[in-house]
mmCIF file of C-alpha atoms in Angstrom:
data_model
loop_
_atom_site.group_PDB
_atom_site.id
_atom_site.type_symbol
_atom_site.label_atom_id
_atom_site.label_comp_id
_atom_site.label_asym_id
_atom_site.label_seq_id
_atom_site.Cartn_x
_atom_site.Cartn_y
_atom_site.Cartn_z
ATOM 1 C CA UNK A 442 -21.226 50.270 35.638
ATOM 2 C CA UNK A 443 -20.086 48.312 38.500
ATOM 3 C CA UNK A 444 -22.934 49.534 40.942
ATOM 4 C CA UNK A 445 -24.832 48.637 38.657
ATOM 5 C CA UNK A 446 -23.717 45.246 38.353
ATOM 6 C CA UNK A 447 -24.077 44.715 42.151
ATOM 7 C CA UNK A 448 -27.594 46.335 41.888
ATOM 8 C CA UNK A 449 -28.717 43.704 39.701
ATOM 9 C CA UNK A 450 -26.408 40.608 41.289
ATOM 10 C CA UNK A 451 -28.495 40.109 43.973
ATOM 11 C CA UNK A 452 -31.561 39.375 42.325
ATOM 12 C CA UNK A 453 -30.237 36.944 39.966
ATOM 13 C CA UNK A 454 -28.759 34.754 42.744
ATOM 14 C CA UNK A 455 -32.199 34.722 43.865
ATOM 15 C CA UNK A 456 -33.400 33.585 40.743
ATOM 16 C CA UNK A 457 -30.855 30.765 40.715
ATOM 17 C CA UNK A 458 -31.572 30.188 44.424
ATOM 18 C CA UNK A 459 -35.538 29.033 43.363
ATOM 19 C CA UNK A 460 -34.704 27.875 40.216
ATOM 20 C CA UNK A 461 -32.885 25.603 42.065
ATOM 21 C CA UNK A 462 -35.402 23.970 44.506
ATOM 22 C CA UNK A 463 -37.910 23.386 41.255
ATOM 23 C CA UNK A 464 -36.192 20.079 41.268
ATOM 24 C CA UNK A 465 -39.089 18.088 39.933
ATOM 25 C CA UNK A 466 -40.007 19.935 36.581
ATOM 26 C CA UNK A 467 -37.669 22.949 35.740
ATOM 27 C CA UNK A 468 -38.569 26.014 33.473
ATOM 28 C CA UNK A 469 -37.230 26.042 30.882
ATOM 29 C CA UNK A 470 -34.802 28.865 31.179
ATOM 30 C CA UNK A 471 -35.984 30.780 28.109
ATOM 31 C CA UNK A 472 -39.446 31.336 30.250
ATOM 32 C CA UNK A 473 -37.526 32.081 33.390
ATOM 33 C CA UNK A 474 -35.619 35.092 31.449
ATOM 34 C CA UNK A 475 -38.846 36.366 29.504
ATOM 35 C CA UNK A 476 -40.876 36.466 33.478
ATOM 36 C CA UNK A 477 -38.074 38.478 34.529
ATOM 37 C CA UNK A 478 -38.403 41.474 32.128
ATOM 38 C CA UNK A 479 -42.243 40.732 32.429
ATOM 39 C CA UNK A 480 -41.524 41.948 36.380
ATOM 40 C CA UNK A 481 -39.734 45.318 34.449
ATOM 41 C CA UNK A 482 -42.937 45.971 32.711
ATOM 42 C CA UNK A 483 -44.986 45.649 36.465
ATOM 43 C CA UNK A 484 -42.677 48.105 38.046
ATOM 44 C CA UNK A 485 -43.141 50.571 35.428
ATOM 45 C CA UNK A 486 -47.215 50.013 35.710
ATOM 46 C CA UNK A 487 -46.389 49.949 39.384
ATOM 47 C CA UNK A 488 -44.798 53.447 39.157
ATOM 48 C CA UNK A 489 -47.747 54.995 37.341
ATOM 49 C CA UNK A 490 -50.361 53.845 40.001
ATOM 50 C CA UNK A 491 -47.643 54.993 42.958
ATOM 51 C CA UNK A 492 -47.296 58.508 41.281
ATOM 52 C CA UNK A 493 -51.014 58.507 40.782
ATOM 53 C CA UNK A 494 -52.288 57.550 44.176
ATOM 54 C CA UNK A 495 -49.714 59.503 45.744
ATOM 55 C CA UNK A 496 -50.538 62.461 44.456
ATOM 56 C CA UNK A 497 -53.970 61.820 45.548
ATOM 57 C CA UNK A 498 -52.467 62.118 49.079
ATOM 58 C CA UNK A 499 -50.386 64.884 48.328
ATOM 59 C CA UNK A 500 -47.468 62.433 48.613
ATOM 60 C CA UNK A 501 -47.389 61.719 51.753
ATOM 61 C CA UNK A 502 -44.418 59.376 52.763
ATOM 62 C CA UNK A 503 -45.768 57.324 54.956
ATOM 63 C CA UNK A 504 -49.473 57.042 52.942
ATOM 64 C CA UNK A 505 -47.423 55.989 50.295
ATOM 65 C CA UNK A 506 -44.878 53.713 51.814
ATOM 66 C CA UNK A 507 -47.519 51.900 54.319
ATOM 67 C CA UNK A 508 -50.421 52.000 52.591
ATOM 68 C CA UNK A 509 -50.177 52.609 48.510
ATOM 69 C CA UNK A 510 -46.795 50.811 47.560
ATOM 70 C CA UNK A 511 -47.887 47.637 49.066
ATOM 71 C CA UNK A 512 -50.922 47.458 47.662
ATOM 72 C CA UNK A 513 -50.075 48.479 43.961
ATOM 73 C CA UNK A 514 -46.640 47.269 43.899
ATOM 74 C CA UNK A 515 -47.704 43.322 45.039
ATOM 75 C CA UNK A 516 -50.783 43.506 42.731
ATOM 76 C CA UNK A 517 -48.739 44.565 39.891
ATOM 77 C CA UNK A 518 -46.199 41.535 40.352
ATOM 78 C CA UNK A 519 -49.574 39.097 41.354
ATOM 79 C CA UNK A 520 -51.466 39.989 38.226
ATOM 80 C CA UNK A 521 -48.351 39.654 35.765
ATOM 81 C CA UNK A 522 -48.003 35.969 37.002
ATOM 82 C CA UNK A 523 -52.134 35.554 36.930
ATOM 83 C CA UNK A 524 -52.295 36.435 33.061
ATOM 84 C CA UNK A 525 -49.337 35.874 31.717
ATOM 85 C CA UNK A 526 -48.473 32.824 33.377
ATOM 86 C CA UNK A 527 -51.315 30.857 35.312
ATOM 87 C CA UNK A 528 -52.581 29.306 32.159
ATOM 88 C CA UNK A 529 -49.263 28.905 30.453
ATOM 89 C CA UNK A 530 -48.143 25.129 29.228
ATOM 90 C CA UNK A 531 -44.971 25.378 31.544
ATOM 91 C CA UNK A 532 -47.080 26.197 34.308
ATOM 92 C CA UNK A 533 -47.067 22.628 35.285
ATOM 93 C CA UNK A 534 -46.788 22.093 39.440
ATOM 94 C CA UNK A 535 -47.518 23.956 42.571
ATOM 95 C CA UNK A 536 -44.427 24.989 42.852
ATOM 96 C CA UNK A 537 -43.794 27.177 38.920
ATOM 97 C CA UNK A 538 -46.268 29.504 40.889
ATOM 98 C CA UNK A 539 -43.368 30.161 43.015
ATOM 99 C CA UNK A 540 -40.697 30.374 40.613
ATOM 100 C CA UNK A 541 -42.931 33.148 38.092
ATOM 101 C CA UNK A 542 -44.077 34.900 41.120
ATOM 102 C CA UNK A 543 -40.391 35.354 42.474
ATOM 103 C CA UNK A 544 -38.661 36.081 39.082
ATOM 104 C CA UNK A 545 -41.421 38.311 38.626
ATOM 105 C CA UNK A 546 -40.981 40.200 41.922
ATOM 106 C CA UNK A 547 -36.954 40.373 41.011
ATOM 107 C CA UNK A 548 -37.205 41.577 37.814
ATOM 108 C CA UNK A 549 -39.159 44.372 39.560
ATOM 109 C CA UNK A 550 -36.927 44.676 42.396
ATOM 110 C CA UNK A 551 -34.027 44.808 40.028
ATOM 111 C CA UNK A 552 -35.607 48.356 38.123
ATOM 112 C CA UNK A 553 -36.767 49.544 41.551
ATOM 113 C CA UNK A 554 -33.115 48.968 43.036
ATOM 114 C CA UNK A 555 -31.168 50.192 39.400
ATOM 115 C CA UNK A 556 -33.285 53.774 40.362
ATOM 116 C CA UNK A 557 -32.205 53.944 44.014
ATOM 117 C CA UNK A 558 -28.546 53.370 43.656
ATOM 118 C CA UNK A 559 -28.183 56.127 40.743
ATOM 119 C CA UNK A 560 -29.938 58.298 43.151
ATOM 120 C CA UNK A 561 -27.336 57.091 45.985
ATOM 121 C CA UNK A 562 -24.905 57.820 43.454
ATOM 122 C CA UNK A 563 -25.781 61.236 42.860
ATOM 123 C CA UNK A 564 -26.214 61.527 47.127
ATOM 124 C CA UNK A 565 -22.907 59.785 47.766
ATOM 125 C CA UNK A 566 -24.367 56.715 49.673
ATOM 126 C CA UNK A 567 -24.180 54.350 46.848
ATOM 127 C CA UNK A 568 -22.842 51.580 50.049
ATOM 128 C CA UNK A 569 -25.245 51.550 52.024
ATOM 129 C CA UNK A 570 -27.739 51.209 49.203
ATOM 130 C CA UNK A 571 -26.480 48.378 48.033
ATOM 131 C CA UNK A 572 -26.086 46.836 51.216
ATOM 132 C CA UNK A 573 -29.136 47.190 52.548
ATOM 133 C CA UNK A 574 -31.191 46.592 48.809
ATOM 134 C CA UNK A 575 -28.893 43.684 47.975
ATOM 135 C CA UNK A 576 -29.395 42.182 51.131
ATOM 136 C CA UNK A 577 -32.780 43.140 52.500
ATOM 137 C CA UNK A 578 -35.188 45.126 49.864
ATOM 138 C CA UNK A 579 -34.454 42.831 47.075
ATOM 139 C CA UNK A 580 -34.786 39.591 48.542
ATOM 140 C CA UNK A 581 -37.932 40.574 50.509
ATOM 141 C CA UNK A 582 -39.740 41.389 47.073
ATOM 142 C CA UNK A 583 -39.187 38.029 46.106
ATOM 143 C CA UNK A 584 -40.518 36.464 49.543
ATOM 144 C CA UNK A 585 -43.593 38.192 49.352
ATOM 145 C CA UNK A 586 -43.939 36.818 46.113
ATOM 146 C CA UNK A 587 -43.475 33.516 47.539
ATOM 147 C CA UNK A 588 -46.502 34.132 49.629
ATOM 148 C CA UNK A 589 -49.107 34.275 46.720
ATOM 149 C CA UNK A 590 -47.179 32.512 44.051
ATOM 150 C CA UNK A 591 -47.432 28.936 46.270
ATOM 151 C CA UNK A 592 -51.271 29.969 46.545
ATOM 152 C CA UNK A 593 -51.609 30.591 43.067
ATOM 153 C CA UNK A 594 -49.931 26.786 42.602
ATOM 154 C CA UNK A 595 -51.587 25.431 44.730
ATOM 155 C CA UNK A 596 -54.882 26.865 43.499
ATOM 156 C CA UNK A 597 -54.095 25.316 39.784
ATOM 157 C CA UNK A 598 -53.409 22.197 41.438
ATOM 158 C CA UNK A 599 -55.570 20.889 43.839
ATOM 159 C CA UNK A 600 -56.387 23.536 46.257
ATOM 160 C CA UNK A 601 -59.319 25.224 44.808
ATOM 161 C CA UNK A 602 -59.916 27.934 47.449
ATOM 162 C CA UNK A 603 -60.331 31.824 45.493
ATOM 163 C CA UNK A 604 -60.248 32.957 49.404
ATOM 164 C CA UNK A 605 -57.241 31.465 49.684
ATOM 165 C CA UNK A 606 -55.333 32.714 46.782
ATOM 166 C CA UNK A 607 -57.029 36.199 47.572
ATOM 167 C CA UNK A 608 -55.613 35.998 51.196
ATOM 168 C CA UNK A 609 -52.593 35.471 50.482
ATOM 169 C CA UNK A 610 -52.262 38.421 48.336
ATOM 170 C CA UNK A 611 -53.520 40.567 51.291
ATOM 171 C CA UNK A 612 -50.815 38.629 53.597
ATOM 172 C CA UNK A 613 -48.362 39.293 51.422
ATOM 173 C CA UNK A 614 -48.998 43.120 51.225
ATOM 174 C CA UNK A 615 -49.069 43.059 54.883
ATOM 175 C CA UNK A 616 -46.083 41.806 55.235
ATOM 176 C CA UNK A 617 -44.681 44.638 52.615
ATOM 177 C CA UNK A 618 -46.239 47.078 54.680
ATOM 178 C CA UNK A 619 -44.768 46.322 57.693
ATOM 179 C CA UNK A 620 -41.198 46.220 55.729
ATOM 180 C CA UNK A 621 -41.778 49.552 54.398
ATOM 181 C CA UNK A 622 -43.061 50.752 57.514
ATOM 182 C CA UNK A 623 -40.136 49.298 59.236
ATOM 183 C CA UNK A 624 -37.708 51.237 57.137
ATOM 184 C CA UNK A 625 -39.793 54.932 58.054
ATOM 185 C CA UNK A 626 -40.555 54.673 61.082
ATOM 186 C CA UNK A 627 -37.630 53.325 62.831
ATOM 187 C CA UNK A 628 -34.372 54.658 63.999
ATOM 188 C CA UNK A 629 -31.699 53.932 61.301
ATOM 189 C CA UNK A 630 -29.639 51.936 63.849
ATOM 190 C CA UNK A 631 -32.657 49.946 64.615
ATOM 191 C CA UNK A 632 -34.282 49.904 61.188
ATOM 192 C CA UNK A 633 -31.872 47.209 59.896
ATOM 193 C CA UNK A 634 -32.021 44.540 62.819
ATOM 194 C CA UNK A 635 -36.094 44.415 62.223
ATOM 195 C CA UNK A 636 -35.912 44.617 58.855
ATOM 196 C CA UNK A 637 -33.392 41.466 59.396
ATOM 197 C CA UNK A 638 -35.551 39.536 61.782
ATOM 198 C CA UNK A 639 -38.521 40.203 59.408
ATOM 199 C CA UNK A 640 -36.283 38.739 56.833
ATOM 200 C CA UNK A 641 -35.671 35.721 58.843
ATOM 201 C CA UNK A 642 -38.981 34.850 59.313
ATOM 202 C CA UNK A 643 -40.267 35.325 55.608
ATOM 203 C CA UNK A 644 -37.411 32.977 54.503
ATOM 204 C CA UNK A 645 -39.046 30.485 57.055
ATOM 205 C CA UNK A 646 -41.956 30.942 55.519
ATOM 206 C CA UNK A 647 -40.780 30.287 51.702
ATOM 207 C CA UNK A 648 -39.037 27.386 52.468
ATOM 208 C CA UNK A 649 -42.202 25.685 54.063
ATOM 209 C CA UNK A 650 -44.174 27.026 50.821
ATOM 210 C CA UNK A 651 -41.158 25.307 48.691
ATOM 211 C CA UNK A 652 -41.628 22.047 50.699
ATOM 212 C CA UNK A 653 -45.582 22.026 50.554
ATOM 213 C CA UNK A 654 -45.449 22.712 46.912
ATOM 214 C CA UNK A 655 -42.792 19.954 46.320
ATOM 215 C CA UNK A 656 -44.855 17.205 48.113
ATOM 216 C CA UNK A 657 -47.790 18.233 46.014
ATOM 217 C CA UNK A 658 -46.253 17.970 42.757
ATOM 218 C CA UNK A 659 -47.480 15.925 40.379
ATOM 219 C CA UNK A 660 -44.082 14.792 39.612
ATOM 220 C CA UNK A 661 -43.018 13.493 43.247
ATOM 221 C CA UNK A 662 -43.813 9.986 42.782
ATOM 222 C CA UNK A 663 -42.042 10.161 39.436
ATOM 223 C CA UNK A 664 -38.875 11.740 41.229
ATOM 224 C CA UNK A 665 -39.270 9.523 44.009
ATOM 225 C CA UNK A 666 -39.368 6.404 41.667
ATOM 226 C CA UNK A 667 -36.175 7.374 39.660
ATOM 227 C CA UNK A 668 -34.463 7.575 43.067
#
């Protein structure tokens, strides 16, 4: 039970971590916990298409790393937050597009990650999986999330661009692929520093989206007045 505890702590300190910056209108937290076991349901929808496509390409590893898991796995977490969220009342600022799309993301992070280490388990490198998951897989779910979940804000509010939404999906499964791709193709002694400096960069990128989606808030100038 304890690897299973540290399979699943990472994620919610991510949670906490966005929940967090939403400093102008918070979630209620009752909506935060019922978008994170909507993300369980994409990963099992997300497993069905995987197993589906991949056997369409004989399972090929790197087909299905590269190519399919990116695709179905980001559209599965995308389209969870586009109908069950987008139109919700909560849904109320550019940046509760980022907040669904990330607890999204870890909820299906969290299921992905619970399989892996009782795998590791069985394999004996329960460790490593949970050092390199807790610290790398996980949060990177939840920054590609960030990618089209500011769009998807943004688009509500203001920013009425369908190309733009729609390209940030693609950027974000991009980015996924290169992850995944990262992981495969590259030495293990390399794999992580990449993987780390991809990291670094996607966490640049989430904490512009946070700041963009703050300033365009309709609740700034009623933050800013209360200051």
């Amino acid at each position: 039970m304890f690897y299973f505890f540290l399979a699943i702590l990472p994620g919610i300190l991510i949670i906490v971590y966005f929940y967090k910056r939403d400093r102008l209108e918070p979630e209620p937290k009752w909506m935060i916990v019922k978008t994170f076991f909507l993300g369980i349901l994409a990963s099992s929808a997300a497993l069905f298409f995987n197993s589906l496509f991949g056997g369409i390409f004989q399972n090929n590893l790197l087909i299905g790393a590269v190519l399919i898991a990116p695709i179905v796995e980001e559209s599965c977490k995308f389209y969870s937050v586009k109908y069950f969220r987008f139109k919700d009342k909560h849904f109320t600022e550019p940046m509760d597009g980022i907040v669904y799309g990330v607890t999204v993301a870890v909820g299906f992070a969290v299921m992905e990650n619970l399989n892996y280490v009782y795998r590791a388990l069985q394999e004996g490198h329960v460790y490593y999986t949970l050092i390199i998951r807790g610290f790398l897989s996980v949060p990177a779910h939840a920054l590609f999330a960030v990618i089209w979940g500011y769009a998807l804000g943004m688009y509500k509010f203001g920013k009425k661009d369908e190309n733009f939404v729609k390209n940030s999906l693609i950027q974000a499964m991009i980015f996924h692929s290169a992850f995944n791709a990262i992981a495969v193709l590259v030495n293990p002694i390399w794999d992580i520093f990449y993987l780390a400096l991809l990291s670094v960069y996607l966490w640049y990128i989430a904490d512009k989206d946070i700041r963009s989606a703050i300033k365009n808030s309709p609740y700034q100038n009623d933050f800013d007045e209360e200051k």
